[in-house]
Coordinates of N, CA and C in Angstrom, one line a residue:
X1 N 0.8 -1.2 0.0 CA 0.0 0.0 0.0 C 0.9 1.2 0.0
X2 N 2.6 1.0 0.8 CA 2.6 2.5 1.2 C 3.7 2.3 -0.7
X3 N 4.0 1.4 -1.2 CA 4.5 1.5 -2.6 C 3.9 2.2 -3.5
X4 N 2.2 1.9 -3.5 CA 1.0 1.7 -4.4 C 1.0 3.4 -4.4
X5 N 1.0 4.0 -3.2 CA 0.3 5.3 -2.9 C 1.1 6.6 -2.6
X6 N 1.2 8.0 -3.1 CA 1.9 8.7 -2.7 C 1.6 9.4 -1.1
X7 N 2.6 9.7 -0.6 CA 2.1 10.4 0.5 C 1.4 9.8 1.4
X8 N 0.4 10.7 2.4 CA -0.2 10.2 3.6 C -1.3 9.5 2.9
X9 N -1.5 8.5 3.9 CA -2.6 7.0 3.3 C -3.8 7.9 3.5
X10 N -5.1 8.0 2.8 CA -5.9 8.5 3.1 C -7.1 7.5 3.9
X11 N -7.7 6.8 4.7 CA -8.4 5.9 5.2 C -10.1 6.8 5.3
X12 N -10.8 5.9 4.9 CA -12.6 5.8 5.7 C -13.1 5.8 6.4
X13 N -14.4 6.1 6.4 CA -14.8 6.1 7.9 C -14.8 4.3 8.3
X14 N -15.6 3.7 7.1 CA -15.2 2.3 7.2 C -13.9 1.7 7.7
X15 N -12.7 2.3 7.0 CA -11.6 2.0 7.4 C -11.5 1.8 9.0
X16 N -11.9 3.3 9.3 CA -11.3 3.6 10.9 C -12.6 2.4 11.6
X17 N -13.8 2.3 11.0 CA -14.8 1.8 12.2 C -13.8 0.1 12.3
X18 N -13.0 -0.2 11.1 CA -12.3 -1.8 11.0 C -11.6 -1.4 12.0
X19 N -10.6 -0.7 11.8 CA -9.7 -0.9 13.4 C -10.1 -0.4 14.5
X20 N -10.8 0.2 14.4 CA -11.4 0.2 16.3 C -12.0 -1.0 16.8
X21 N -13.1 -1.8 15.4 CA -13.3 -3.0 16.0 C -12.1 -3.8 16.4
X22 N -10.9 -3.8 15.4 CA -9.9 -4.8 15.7 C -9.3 -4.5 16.5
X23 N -9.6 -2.6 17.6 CA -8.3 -3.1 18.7 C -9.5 -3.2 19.6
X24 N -10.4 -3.2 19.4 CA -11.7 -3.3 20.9 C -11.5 -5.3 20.8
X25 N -11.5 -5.9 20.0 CA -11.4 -7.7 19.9 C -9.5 -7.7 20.5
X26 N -8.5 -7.4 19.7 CA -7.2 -7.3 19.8 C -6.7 -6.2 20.2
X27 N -6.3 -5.6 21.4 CA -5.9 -4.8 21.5 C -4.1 -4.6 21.7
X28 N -3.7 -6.1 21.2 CA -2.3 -5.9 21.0 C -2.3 -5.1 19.9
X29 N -2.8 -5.4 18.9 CA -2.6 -4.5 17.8 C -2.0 -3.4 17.4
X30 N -2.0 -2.4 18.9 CA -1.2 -1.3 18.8 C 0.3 -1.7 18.6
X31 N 1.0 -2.6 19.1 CA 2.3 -3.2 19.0 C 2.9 -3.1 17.6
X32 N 2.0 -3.7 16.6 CA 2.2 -4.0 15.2 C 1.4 -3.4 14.1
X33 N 1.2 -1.9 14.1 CA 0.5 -1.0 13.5 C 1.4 -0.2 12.8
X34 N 1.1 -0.6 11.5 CA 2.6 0.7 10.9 C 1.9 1.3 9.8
X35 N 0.8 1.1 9.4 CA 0.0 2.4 8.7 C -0.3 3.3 9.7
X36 N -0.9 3.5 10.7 CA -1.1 4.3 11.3 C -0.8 4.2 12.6
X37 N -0.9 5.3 13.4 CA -0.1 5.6 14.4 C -1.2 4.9 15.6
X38 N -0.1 4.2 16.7 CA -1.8 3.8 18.0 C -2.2 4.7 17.9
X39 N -1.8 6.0 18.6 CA -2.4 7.5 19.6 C -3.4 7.5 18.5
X40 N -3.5 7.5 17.5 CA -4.1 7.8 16.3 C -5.1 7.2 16.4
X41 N -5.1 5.7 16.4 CA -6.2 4.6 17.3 C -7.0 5.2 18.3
X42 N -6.1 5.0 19.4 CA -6.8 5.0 20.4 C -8.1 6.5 20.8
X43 N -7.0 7.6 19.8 CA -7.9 8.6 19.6 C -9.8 8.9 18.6
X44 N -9.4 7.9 17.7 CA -10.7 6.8 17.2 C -11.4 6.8 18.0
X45 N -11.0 5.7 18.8 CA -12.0 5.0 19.9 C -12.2 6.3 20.7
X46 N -11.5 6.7 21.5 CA -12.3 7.7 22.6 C -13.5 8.6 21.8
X47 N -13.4 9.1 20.8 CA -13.8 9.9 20.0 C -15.2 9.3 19.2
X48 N -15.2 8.1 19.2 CA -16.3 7.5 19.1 C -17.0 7.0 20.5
X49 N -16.6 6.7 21.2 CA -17.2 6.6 22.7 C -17.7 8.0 23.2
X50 N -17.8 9.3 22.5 CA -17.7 10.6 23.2 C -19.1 10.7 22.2
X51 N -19.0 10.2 20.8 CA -20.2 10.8 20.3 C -21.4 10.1 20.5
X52 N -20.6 8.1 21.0 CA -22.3 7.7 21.5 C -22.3 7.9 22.2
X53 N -22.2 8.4 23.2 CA -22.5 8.8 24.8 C -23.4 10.5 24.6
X54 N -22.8 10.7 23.6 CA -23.3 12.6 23.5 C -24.8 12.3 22.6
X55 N -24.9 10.8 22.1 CA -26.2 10.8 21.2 C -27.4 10.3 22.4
X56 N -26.7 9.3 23.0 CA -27.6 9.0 24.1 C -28.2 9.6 25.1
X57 N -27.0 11.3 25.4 CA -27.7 11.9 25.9 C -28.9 13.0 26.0
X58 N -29.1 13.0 24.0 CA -29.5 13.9 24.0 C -31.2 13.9 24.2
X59 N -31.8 15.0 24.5 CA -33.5 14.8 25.1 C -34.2 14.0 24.2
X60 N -34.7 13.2 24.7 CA -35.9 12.2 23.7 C -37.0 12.7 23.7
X61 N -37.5 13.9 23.9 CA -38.9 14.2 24.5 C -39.2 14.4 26.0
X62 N -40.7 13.7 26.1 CA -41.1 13.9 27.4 C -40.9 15.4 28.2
X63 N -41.1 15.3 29.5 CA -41.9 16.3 30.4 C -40.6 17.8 30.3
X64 N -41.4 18.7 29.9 CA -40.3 19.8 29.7 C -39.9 20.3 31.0
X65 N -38.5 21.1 30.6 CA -37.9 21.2 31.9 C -38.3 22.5 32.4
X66 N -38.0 22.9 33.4 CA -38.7 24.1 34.7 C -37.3 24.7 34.6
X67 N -38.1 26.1 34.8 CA -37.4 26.9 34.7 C -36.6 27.3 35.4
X68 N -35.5 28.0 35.6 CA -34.5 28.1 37.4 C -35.5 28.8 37.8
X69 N -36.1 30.2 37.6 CA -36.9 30.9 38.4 C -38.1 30.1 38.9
X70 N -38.8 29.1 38.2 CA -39.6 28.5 39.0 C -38.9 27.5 40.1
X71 N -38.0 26.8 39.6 CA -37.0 26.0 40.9 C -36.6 26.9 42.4
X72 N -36.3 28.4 41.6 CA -35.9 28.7 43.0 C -37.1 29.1 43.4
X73 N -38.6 29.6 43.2 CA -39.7 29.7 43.5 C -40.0 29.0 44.7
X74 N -39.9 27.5 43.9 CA -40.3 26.5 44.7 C -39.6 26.2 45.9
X75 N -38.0 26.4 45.8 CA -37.4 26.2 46.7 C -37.6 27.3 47.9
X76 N -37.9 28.5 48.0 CA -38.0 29.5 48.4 C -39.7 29.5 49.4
X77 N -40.2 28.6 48.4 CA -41.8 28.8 49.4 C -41.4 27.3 50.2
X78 N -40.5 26.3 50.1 CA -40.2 25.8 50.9 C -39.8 25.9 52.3
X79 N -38.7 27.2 51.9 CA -38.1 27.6 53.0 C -38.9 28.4 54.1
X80 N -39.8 29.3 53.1 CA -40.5 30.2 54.1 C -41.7 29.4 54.8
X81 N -42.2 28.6 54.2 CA -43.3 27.5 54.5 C -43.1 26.3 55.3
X82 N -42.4 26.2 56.1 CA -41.5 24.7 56.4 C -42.9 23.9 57.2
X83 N -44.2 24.2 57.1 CA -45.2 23.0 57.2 C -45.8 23.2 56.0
X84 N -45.3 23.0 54.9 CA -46.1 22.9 53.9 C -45.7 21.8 53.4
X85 N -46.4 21.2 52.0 CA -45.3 20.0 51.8 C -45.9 20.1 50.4
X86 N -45.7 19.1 49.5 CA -45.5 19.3 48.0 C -46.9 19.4 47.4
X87 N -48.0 18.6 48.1 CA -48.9 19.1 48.0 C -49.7 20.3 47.8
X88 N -49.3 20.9 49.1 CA -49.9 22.7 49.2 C -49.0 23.7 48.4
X89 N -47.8 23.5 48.2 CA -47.2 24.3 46.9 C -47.1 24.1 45.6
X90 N -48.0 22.6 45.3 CA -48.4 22.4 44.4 C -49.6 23.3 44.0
X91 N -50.6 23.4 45.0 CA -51.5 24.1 44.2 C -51.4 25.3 44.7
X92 N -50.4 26.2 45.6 CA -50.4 27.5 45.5 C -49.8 27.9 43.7
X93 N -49.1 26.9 43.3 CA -48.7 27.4 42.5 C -49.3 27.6 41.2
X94 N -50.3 26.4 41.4 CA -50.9 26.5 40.3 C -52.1 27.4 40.2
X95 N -52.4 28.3 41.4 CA -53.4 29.1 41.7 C -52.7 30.3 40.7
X96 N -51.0 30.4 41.2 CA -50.5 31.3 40.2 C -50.3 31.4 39.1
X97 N -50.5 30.3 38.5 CA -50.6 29.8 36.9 C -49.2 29.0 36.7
X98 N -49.3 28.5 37.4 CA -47.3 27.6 36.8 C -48.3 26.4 36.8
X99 N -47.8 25.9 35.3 CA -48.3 24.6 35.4 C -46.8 23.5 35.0
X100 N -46.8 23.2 36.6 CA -46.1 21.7 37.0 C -46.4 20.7 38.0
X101 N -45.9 19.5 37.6 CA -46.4 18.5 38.3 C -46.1 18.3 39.8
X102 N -46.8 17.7 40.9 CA -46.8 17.4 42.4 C -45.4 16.9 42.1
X103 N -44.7 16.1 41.6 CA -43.5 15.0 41.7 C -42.7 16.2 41.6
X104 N -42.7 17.2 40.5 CA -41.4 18.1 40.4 C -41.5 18.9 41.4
X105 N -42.5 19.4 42.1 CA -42.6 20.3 43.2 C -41.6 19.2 44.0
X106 N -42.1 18.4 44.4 CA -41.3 17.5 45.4 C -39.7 17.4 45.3
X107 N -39.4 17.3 44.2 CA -37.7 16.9 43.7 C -37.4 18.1 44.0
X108 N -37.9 19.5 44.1 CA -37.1 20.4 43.8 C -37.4 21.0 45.3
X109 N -37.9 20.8 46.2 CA -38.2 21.5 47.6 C -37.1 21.0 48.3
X110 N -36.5 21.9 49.0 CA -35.9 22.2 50.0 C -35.4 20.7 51.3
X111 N -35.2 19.6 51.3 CA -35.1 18.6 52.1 C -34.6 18.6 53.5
X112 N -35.3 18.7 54.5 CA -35.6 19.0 55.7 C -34.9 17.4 56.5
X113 N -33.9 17.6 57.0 CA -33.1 16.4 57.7 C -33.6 16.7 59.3
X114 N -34.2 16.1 59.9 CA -34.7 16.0 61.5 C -33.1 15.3 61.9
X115 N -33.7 15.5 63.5 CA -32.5 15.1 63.8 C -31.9 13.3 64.2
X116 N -30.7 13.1 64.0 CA -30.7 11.7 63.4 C -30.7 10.9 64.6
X117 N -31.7 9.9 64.2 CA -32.9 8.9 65.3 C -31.7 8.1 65.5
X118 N -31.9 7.7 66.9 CA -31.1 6.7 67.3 C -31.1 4.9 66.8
X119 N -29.8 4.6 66.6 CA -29.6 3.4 65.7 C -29.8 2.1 66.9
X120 N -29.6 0.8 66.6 CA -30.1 -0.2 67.5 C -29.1 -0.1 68.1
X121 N -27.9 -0.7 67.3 CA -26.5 -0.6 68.1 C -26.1 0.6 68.9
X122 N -26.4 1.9 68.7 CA -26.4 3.1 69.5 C -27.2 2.6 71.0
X123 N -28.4 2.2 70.8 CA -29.5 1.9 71.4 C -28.9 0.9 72.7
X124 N -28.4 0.1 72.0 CA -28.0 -1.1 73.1 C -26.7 -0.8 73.7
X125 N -25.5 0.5 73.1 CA -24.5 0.8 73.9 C -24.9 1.3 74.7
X126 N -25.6 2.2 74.9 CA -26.1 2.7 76.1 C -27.0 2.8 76.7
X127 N -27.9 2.1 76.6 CA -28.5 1.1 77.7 C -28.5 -0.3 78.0
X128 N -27.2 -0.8 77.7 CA -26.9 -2.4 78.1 C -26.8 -2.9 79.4
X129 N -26.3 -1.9 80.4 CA -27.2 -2.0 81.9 C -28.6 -2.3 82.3
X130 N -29.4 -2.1 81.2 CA -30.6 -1.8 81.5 C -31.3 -2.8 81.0
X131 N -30.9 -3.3 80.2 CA -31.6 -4.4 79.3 C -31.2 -6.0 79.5
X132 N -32.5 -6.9 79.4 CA -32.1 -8.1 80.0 C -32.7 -8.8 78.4
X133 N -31.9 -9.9 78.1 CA -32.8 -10.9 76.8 C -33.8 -12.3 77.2
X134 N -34.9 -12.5 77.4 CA -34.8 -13.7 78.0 C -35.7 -14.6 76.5
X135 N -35.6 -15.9 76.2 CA -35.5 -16.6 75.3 C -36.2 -18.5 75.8
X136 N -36.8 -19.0 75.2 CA -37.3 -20.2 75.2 C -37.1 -21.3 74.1
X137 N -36.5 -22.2 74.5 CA -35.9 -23.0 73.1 C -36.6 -24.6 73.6
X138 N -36.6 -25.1 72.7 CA -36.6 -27.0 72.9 C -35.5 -27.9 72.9
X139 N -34.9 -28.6 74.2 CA -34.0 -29.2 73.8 C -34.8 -31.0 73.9
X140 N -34.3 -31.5 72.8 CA -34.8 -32.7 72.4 C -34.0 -34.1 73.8
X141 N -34.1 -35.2 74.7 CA -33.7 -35.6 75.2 C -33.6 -37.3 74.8
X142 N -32.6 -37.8 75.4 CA -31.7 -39.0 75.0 C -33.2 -40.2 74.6
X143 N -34.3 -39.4 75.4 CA -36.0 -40.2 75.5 C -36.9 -40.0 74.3
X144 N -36.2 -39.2 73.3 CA -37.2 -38.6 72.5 C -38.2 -37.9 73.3
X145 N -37.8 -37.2 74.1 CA -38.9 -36.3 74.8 C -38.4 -34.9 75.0
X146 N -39.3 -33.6 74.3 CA -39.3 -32.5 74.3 C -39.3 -31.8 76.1
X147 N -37.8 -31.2 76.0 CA -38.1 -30.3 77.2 C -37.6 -28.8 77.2
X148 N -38.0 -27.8 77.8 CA -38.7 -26.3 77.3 C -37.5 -25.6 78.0
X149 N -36.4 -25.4 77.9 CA -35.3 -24.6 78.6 C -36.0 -22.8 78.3
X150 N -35.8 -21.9 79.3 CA -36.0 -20.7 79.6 C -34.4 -20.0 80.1
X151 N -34.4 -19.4 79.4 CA -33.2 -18.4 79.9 C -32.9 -16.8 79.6
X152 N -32.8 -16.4 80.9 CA -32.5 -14.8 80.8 C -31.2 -14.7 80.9
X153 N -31.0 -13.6 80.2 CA -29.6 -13.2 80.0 C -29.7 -11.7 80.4
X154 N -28.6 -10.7 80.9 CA -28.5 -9.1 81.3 C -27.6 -9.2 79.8
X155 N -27.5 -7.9 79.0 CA -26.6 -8.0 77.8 C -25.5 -6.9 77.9
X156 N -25.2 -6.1 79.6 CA -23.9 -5.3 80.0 C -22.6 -6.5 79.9
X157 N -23.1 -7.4 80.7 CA -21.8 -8.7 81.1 C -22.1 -9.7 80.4
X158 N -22.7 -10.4 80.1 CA -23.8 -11.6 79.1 C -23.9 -12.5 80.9
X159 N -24.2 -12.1 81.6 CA -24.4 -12.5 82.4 C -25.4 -13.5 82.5
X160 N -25.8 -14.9 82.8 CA -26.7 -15.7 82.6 C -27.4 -15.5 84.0
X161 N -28.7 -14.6 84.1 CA -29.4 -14.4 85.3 C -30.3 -15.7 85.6
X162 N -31.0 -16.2 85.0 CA -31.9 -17.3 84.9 C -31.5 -18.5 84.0
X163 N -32.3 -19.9 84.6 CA -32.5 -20.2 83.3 C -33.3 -22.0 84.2
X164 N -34.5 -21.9 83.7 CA -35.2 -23.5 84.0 C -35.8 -24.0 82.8
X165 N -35.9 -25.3 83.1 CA -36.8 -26.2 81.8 C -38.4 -27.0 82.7
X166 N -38.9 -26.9 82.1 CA -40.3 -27.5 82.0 C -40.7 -28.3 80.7
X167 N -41.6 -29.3 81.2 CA -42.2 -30.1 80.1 C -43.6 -29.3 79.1
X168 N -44.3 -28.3 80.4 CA -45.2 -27.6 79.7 C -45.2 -26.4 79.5
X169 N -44.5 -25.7 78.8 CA -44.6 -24.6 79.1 C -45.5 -23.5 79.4
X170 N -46.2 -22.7 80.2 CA -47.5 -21.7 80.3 C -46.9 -20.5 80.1
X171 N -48.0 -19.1 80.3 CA -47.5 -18.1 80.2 C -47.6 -18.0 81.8
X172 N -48.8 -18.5 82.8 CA -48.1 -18.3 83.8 C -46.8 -18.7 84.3
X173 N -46.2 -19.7 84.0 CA -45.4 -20.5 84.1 C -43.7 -19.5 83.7
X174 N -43.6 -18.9 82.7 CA -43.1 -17.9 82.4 C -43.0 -16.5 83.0
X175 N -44.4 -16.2 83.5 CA -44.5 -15.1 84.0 C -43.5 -15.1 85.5
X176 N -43.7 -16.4 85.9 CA -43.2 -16.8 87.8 C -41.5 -16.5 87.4
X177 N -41.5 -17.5 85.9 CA -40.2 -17.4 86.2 C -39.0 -15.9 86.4
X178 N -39.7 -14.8 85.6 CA -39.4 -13.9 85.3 C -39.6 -13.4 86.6
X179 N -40.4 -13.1 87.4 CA -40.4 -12.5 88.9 C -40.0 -13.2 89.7
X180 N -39.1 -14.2 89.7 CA -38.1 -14.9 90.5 C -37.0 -15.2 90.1
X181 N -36.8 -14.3 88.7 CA -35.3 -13.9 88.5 C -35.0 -12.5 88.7
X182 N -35.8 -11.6 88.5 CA -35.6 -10.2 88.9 C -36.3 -9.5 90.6
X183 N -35.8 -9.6 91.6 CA -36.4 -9.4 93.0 C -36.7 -7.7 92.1
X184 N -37.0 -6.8 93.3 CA -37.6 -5.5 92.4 C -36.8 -4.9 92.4
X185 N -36.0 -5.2 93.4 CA -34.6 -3.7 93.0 C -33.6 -4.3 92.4
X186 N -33.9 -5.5 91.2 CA -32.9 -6.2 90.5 C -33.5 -5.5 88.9
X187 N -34.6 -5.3 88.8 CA -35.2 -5.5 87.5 C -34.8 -4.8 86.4
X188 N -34.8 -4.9 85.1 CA -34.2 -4.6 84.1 C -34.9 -3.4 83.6
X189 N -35.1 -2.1 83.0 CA -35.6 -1.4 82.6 C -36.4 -1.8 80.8
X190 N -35.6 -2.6 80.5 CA -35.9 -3.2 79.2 C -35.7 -4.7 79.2
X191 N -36.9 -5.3 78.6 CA -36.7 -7.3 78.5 C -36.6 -7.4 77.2
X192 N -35.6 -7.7 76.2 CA -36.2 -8.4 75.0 C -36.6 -9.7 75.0
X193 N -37.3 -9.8 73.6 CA -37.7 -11.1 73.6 C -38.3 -11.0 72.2
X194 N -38.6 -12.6 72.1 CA -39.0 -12.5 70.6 C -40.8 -12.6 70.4
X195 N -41.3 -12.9 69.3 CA -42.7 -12.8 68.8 C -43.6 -14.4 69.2
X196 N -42.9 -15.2 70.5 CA -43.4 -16.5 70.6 C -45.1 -16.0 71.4
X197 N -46.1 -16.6 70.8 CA -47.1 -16.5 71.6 C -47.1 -17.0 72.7
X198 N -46.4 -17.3 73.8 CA -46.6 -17.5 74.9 C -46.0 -16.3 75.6
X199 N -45.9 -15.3 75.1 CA -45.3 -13.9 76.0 C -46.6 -13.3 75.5
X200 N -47.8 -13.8 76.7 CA -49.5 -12.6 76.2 C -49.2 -11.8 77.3
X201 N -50.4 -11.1 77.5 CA -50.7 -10.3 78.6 C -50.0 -10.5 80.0
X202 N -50.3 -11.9 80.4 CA -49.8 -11.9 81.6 C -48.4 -11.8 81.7
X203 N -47.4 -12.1 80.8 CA -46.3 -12.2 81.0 C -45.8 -10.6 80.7
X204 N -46.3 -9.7 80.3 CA -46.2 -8.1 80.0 C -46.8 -7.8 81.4
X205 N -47.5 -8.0 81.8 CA -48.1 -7.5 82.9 C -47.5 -7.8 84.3

């Protein structure tokens, strides 16, 4: 080719779309390129990565965009309004004739952070003096016979405060155990426990 041809090689767009495919499959290729230069390549490729990305972004239609003076509008009756909510500046606004939607009122108002609610693990660092776990399991015996282990735990020390088995378990039966592991000036400020229906009334009470 470079015998056949005077001067600089002139290439296609076909040309260039062949070797971008062949260094996007081979990208050694730059190694062994002697018509044209890699940077030359590689500049290809970015340059076609820049124009699909610039075609994909461009507007397809759909819901036209708002204006900054209405954005800061909205943001502004936010601010002065702080019990209002997208609703009611939705239709102050449309009293004024702006016609936009409740959702863009919403995206565009003002975001009000309260103050940040306590986490569990926050929860349980500081009050783990205060809180006891107590839990009911089945341990199966050498008889094939179901027996009902109960155990309280404090979760400052993992201290094991309680712990008995029964064949039946009740809620009275639960309830006793619980006020003869905590005398009153032992008792826990908080009991966890899980969703087993034998923790009803009486045993809350």
């Amino acid at each position: 080719m470079r015998r056949k041809l005077r001067g600089r090689v002139r290439l296609t767009n076909n040309d260039r779309w062949f070797f971008i495919q062949l260094y996007r499959w081979f990208p050694s290729i730059l190694q062994v390129l002697t018509i044209i230069r890699p940077e030359t390549l590689v500049r290809w490729h970015r340059a076609g990565f820049r124009r699909y990305w610039r075609r994909k972004s461009c507007p397809r239609g759909g819901r036209p965009q708002i204006d900054t003076e209405l954005r800061a509008l909205i943001r502004q009756m936010s601010i002065d309004n702080s019990l209002w909510g997208s609703p009611r500046i939705h239709g102050e606004l449309l009293k004024l004739g702006f016609e936009v939607a409740q959702s863009s009122v919403a995206k565009y108002m003002v975001k009000r952070r309260g103050p940040p609610s306590q986490g569990w693990r926050t929860f349980l660092r500081n009050h783990a003096p205060d809180i006891a776990a107590m839990d009911l399991f089945v341990v199966p015996t050498i008889g094939f016979d179901l027996l009902y282990a109960f155990v309280i735990i404090r979760l400052d020390r993992r201290d094991l405060v309680w712990i008995n088995i029964t064949r039946n378990p009740t809620a009275e039966w639960v309830a006793r155990q619980i006020t003869e592991a905590f005398p009153w000036h032992e008792a826990p400020k908080y009991l966890v426990r899980d969703r087993d229906r034998i923790y009803g009334g009486l045993v809350t009470r």
